[in-house]
Short mmCIF file of C-alpha atoms in Angstrom, two decimals:
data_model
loop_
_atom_site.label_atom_id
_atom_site.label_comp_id
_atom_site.label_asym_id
_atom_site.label_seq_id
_atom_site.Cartn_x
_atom_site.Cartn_y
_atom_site.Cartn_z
CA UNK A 23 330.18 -122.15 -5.50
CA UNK A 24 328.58 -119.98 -3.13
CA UNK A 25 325.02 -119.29 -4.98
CA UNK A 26 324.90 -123.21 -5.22
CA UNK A 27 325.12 -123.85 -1.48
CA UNK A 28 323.11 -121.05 -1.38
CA UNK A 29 320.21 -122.53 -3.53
CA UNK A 30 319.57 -119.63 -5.39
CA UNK A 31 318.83 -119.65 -9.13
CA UNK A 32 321.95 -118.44 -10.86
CA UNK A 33 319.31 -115.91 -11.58
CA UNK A 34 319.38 -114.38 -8.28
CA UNK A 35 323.33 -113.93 -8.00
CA UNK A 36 323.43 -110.17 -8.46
CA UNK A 37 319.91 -109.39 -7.42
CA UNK A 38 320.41 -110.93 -4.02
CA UNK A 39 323.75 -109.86 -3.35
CA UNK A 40 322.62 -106.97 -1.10
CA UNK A 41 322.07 -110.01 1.19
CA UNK A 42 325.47 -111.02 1.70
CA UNK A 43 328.10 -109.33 3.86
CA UNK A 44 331.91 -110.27 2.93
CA UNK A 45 334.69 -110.10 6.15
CA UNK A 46 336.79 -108.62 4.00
CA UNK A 47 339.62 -107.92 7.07
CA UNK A 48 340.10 -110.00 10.28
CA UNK A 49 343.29 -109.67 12.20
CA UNK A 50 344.34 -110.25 15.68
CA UNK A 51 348.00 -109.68 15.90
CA UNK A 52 350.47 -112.20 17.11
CA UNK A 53 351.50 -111.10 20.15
CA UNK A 54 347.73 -111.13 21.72
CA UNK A 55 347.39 -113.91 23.21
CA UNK A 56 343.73 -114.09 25.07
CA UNK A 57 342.14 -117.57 24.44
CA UNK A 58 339.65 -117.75 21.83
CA UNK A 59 339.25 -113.78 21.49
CA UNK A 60 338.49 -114.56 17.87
CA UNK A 61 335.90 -117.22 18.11
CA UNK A 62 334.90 -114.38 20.57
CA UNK A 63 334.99 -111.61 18.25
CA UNK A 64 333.49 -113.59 15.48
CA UNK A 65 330.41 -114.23 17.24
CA UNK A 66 329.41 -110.95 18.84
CA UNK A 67 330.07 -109.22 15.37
CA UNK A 68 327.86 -112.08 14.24
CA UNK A 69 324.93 -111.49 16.47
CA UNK A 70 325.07 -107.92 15.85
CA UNK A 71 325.33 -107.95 11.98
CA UNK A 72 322.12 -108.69 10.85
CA UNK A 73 320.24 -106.16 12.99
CA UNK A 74 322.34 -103.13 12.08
CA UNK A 75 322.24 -103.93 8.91
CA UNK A 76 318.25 -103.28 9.22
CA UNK A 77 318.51 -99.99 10.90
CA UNK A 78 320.97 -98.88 8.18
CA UNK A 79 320.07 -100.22 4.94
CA UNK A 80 316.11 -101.45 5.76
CA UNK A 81 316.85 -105.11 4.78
CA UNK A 82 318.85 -108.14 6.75
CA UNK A 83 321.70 -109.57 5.85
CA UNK A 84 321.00 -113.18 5.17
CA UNK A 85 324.74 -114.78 5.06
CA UNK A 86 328.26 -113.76 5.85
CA UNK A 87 331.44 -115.05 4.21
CA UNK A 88 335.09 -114.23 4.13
CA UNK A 89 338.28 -114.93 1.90
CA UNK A 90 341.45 -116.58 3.21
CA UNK A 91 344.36 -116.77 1.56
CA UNK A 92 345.85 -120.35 2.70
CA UNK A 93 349.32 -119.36 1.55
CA UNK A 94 349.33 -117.61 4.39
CA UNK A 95 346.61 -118.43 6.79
CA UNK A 96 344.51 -121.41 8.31
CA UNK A 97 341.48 -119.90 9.06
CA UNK A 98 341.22 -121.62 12.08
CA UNK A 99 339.57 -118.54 13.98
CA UNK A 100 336.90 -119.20 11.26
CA UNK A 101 336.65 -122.83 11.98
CA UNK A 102 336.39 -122.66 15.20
CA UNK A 103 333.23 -120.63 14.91
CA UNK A 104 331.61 -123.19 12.47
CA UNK A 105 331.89 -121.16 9.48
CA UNK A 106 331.88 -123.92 6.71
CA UNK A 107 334.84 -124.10 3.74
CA UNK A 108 332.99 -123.67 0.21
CA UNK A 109 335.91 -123.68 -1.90
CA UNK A 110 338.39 -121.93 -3.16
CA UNK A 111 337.83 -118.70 -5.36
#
């Protein structure tokens, strides 16, 4: 699902995945309560991302995506920042 918003070749999926940076853990416990500290969060660790990525490993990261389990979340912090619903996995 991914590689076909993507646009890439099916081809491409494991040479390009070096590309692609996976949220694998977001949390902000329940009993913070600071208005939108994770739309907050979300988009400085966006803005940042990319860049360090260069210095560390010489190439940029070209997309971000995370897993939610809707069992037990919304993903509404994710929403809220834009990030766009591909499917489920």
């Amino acid at each position: 699902m991914r590689d076909q918003w993507i646009g890439w070749p099916s081809f491409f999926q494991y040479q390009r995945l070096s590309f692609l940076a996976n949220n694998s853990r977001f949390l902000i416990l329940p009993h913070v309560r600071i208005p939108n500290l994770a739309s907050y969060v979300l988009a400085q660790n966006l803005r940042r991302l990319s860049r360090d990525w260069q210095a560390i490993y010489n190439h940029p990261i070209y997309l971000a995506e995370t897993f939610v389990d809707p069992q037990y979340f919304k993903g509404t912090c994710y929403k809220a920042q834009g990030w766009e619903f591909l499917g489920y996995t």
